[in-house]
mmCIF file of C-alpha atoms in Angstrom:
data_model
loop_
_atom_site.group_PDB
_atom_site.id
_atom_site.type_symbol
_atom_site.label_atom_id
_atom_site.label_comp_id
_atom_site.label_asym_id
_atom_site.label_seq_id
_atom_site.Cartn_x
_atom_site.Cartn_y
_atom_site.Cartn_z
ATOM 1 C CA UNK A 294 36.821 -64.666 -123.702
ATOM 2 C CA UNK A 295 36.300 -61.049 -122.090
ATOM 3 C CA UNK A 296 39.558 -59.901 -120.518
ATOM 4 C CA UNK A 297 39.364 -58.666 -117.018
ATOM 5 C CA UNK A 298 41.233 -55.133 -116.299
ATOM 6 C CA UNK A 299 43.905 -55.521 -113.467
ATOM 7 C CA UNK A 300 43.315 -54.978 -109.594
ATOM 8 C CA UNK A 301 43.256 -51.138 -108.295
ATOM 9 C CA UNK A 302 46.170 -53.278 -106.438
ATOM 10 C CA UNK A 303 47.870 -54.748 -109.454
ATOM 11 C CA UNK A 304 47.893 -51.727 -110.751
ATOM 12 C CA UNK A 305 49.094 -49.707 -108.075
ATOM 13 C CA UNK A 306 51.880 -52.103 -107.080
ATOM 14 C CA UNK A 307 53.157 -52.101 -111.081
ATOM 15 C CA UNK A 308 53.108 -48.238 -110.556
ATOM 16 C CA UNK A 309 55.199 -48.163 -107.489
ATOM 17 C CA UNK A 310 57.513 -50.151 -109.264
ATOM 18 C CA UNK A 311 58.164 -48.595 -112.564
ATOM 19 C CA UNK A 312 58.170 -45.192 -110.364
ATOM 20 C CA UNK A 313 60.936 -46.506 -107.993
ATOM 21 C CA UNK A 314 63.137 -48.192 -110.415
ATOM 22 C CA UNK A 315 62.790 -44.719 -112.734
ATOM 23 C CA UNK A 316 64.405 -42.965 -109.389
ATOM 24 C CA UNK A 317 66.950 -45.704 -108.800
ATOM 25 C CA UNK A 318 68.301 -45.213 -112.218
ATOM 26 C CA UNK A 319 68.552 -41.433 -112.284
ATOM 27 C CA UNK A 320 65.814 -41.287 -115.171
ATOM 28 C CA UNK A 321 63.575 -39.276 -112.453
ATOM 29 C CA UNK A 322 66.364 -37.267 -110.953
ATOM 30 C CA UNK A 323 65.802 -35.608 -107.969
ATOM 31 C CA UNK A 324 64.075 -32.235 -108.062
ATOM 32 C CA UNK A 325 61.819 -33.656 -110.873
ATOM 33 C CA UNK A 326 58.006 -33.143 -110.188
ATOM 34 C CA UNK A 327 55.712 -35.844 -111.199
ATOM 35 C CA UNK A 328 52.397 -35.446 -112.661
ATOM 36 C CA UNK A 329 49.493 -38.255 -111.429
ATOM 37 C CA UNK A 330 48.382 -37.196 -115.453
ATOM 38 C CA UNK A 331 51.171 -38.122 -117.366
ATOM 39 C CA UNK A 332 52.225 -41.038 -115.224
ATOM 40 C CA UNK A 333 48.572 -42.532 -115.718
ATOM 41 C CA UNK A 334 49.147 -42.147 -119.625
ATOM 42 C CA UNK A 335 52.601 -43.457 -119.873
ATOM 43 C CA UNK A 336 51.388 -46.446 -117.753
ATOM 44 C CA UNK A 337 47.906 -46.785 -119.304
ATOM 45 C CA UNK A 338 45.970 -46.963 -116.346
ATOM 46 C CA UNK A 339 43.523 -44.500 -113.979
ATOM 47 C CA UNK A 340 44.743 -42.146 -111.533
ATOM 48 C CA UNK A 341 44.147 -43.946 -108.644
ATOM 49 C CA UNK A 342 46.192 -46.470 -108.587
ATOM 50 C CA UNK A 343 49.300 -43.812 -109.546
ATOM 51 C CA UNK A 344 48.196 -41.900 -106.434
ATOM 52 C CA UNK A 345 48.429 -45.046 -104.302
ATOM 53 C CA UNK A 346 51.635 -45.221 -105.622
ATOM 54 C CA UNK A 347 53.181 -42.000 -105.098
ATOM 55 C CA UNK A 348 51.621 -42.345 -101.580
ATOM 56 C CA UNK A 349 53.450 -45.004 -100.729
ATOM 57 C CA UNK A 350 56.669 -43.580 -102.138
ATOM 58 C CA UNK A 351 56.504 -40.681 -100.033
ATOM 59 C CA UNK A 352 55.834 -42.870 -96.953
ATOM 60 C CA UNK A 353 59.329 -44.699 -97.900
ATOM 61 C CA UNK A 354 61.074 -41.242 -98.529
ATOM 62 C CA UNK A 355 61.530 -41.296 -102.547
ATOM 63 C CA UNK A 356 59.129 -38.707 -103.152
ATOM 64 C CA UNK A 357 57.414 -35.582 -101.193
ATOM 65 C CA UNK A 358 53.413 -35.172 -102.518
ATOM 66 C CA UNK A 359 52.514 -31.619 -102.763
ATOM 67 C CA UNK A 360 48.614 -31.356 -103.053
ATOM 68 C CA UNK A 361 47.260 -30.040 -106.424
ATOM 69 C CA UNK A 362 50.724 -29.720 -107.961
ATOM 70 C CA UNK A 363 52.326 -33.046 -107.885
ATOM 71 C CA UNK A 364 55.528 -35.341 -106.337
ATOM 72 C CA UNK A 365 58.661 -34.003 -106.182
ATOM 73 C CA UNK A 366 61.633 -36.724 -106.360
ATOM 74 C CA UNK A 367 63.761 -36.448 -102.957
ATOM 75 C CA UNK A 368 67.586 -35.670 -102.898
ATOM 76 C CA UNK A 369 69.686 -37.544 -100.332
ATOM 77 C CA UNK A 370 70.695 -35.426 -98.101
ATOM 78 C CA UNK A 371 74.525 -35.519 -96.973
ATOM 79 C CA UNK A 372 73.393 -36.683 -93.916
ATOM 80 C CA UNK A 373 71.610 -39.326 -95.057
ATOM 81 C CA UNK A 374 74.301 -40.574 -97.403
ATOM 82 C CA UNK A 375 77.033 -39.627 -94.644
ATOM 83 C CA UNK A 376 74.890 -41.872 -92.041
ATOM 84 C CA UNK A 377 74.190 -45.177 -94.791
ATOM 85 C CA UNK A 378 77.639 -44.480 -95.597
ATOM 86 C CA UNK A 379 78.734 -45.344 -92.175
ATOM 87 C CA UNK A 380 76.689 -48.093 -91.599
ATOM 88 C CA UNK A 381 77.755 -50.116 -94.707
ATOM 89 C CA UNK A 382 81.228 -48.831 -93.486
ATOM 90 C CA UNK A 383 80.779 -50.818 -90.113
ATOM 91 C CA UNK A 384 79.329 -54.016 -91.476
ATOM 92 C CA UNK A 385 81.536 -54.255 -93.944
ATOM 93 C CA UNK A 386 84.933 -54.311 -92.279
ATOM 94 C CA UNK A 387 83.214 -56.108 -89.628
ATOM 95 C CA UNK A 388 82.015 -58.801 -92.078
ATOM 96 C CA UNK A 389 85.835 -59.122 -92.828
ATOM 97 C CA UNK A 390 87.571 -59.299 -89.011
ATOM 98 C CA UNK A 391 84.333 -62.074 -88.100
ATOM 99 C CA UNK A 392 85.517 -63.563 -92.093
ATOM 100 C CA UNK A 393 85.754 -67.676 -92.437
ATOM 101 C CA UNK A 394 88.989 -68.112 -94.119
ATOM 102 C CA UNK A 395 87.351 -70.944 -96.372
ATOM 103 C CA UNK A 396 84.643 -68.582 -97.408
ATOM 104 C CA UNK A 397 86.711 -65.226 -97.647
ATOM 105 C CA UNK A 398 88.486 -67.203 -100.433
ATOM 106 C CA UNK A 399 85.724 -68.550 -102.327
ATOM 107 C CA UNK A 400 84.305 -65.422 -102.235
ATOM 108 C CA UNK A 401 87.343 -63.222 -103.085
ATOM 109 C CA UNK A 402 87.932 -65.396 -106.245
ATOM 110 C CA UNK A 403 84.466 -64.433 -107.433
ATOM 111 C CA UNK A 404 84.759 -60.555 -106.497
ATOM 112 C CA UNK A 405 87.786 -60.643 -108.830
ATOM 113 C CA UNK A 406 85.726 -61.329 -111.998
ATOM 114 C CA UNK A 407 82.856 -58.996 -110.679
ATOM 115 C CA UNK A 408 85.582 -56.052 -110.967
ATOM 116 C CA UNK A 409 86.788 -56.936 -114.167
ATOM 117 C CA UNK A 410 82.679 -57.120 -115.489
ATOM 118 C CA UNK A 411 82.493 -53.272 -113.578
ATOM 119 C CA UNK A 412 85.041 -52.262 -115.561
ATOM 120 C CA UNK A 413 83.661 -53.924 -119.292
ATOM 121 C CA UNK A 414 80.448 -52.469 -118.071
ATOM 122 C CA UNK A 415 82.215 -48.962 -117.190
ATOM 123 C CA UNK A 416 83.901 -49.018 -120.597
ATOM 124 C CA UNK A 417 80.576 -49.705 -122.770
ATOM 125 C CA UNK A 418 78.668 -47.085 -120.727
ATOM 126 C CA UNK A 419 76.477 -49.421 -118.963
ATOM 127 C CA UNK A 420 75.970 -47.629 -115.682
ATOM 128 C CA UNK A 421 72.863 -49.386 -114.746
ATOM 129 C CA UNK A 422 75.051 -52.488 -114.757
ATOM 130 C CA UNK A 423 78.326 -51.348 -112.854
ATOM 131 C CA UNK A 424 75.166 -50.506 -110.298
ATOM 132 C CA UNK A 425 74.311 -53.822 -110.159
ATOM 133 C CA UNK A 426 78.057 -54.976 -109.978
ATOM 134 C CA UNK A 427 79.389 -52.694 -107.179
ATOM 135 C CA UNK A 428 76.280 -53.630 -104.838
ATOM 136 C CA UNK A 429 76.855 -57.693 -105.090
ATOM 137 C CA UNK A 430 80.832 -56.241 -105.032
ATOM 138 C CA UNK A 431 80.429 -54.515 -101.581
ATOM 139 C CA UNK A 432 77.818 -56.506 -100.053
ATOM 140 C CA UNK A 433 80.156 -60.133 -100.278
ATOM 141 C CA UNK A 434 82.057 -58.368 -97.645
ATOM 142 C CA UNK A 435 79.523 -58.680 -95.464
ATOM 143 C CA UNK A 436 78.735 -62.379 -96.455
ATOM 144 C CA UNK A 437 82.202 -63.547 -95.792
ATOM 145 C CA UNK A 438 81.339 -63.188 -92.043
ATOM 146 C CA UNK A 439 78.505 -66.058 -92.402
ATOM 147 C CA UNK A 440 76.108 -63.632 -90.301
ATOM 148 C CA UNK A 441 72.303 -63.808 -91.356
ATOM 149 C CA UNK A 442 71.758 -60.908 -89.139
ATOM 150 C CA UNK A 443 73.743 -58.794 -90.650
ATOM 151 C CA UNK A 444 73.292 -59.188 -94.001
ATOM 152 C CA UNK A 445 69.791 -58.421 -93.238
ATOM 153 C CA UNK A 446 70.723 -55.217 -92.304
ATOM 154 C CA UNK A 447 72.951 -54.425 -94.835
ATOM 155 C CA UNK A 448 70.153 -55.083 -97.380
ATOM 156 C CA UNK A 449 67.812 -52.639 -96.013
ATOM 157 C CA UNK A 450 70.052 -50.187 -96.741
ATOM 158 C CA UNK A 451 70.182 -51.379 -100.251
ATOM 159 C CA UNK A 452 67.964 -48.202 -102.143
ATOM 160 C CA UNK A 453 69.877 -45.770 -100.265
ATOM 161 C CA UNK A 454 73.052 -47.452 -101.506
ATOM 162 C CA UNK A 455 71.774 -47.327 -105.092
ATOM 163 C CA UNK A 456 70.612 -44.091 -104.808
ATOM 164 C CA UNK A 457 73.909 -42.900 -103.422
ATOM 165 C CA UNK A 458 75.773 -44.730 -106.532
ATOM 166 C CA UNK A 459 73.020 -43.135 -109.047
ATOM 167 C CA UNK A 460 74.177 -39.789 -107.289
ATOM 168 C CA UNK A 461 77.553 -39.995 -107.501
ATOM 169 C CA UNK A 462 77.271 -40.692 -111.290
ATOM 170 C CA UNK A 463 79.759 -38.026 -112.756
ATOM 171 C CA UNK A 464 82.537 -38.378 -110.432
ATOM 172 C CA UNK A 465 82.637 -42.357 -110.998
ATOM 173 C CA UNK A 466 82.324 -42.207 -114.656
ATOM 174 C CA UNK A 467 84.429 -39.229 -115.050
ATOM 175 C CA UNK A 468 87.306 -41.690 -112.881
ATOM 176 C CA UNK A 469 86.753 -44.750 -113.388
ATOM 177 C CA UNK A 470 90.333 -46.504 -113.369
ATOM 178 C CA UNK A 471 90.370 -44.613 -109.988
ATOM 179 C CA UNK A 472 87.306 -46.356 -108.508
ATOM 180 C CA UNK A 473 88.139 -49.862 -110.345
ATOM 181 C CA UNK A 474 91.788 -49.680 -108.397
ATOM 182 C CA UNK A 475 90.110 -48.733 -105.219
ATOM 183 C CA UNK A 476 88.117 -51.719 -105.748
ATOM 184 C CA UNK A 477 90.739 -53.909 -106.247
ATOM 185 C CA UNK A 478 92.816 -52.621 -102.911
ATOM 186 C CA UNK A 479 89.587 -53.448 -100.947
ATOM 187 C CA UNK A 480 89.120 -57.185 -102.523
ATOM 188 C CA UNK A 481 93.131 -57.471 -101.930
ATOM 189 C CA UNK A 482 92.571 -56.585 -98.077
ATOM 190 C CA UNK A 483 89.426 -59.195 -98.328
ATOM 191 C CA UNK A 484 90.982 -61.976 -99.299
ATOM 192 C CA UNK A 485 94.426 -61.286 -96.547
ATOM 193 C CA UNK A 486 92.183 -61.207 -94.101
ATOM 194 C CA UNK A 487 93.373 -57.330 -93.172
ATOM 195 C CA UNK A 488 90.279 -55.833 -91.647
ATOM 196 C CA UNK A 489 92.193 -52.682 -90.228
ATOM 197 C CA UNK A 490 93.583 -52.114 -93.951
ATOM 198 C CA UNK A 491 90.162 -52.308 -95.010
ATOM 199 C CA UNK A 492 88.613 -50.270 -93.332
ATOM 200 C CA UNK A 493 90.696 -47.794 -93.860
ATOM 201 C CA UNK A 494 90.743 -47.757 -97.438
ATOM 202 C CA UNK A 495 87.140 -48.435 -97.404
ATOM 203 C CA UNK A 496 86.956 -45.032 -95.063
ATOM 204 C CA UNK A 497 88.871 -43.289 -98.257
ATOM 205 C CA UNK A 498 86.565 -45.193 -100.956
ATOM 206 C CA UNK A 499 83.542 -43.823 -99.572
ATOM 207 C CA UNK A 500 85.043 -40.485 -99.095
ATOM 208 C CA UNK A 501 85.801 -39.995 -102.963
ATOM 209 C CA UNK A 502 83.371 -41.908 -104.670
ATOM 210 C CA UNK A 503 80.393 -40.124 -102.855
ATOM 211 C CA UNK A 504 81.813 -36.650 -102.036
ATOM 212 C CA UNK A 505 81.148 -37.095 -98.125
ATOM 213 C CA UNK A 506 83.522 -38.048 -95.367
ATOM 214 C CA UNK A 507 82.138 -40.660 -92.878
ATOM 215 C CA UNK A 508 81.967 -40.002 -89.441
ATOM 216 C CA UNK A 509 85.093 -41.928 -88.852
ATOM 217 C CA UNK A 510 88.615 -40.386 -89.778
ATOM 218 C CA UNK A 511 90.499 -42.785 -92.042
ATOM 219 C CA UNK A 512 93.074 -43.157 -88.749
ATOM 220 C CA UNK A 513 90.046 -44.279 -86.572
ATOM 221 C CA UNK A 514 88.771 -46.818 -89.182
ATOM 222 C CA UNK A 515 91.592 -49.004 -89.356
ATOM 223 C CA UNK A 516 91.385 -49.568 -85.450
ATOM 224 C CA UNK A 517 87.018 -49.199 -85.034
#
């Protein structure tokens, strides 16, 4: 039986996907320029469908096309992280102050074995898993409020989040008893119930573990 060759849209969408998960990782760090050639080769397919794919990357801010020469992976800018940052900041706490009790507990007893598997994952090396870990770990704050809405939100923020966790690499791995016990105050304020603790500890969290102070002071966060 002949085999067919995948869709130009197959294709393109399995480009777009190994690209973006490359970035996410910190595989394709940022300031690396990629080559329509070599990306074609490594993923055995035509051109075409890699430009479709770097196309659509730069329309969702990963990459910036320069004609003739190639894609360069973005940076976050502090900005960008600073303004995410504060976002997650606000949905967070607030998914803790609009908490069920009933669900802030169920919840909090499974965030306490998610930060003992970020710190077994932190101890083998495994950042791509303590990745994985602290996302579920910070977005159950937001699910303990029982708000579809904004959940939704929070999830679109979700690359940037990654992106800012990929950036922030060194100074978690090179402290990561620090960012474990951070972790822990946060889940400890969860579970009481203590919104204006956690968000003010939260405020300090982001602070360290990304290098950029959010727009709130830490003072301001435990009343906002």
């Amino acid at each position: 039986m002949m085999q067919t060759s995948p869709t130009p849209g197959r294709a393109a969408d399995r480009a777009h996907a190994h690209i973006r998960e490359e970035i996410l990782q910190g595989r394709l760090a940022p300031g690396t320029m990629l080559s329509e050639n070599d990306l074609a080769t490594t993923l055995s397919m035509s051109r075409t469908p890699v430009r479709a794919a770097l196309t659509r990357l730069q329309d969702e801010g990963w990459v910036t096309i320069y004609p003739q020469r190639g894609a360069l992976v973005r940076e976050l800018s502090e900005q960008e992280v600073r303004e995410s940052a504060d976002v997650r900041h606000a949905l967070e706490s607030a998914g803790i102050q609009r908490s069920d009790p009933l669900r802030r507990a169920h919840l909090a007893d499974q965030l306490a074995e998610n930060v003992d598997e970020q710190q077994r994952a932190l101890r083998r090396g495994d950042f791509a898993a303590f990745t994985v870990l602290a996302m579920r770990f910070h977005r159950s704050f937001v699910e303990m409020s029982g708000n579809r809405v904004m959940l939704s939100v929070y999830d679109r923020l979700q690359d940037q989040q990654q992106l800012s966790i990929v950036r922030s690499s060194d100074r978690i791995t090179g402290e990561p008893d620090q960012v474990l016990a951070e972790h822990r105050t946060l889940l400890d304020d969860a579970r009481r119930g203590d919104w204006a603790a956690f968000g003010a500890h939260l405020h300090e969290h982001q602070a360290r573990s990304h290098g950029v102070e959010t727009g709130l002071s830490a003072e301001a966060a435990r009343f906002a």
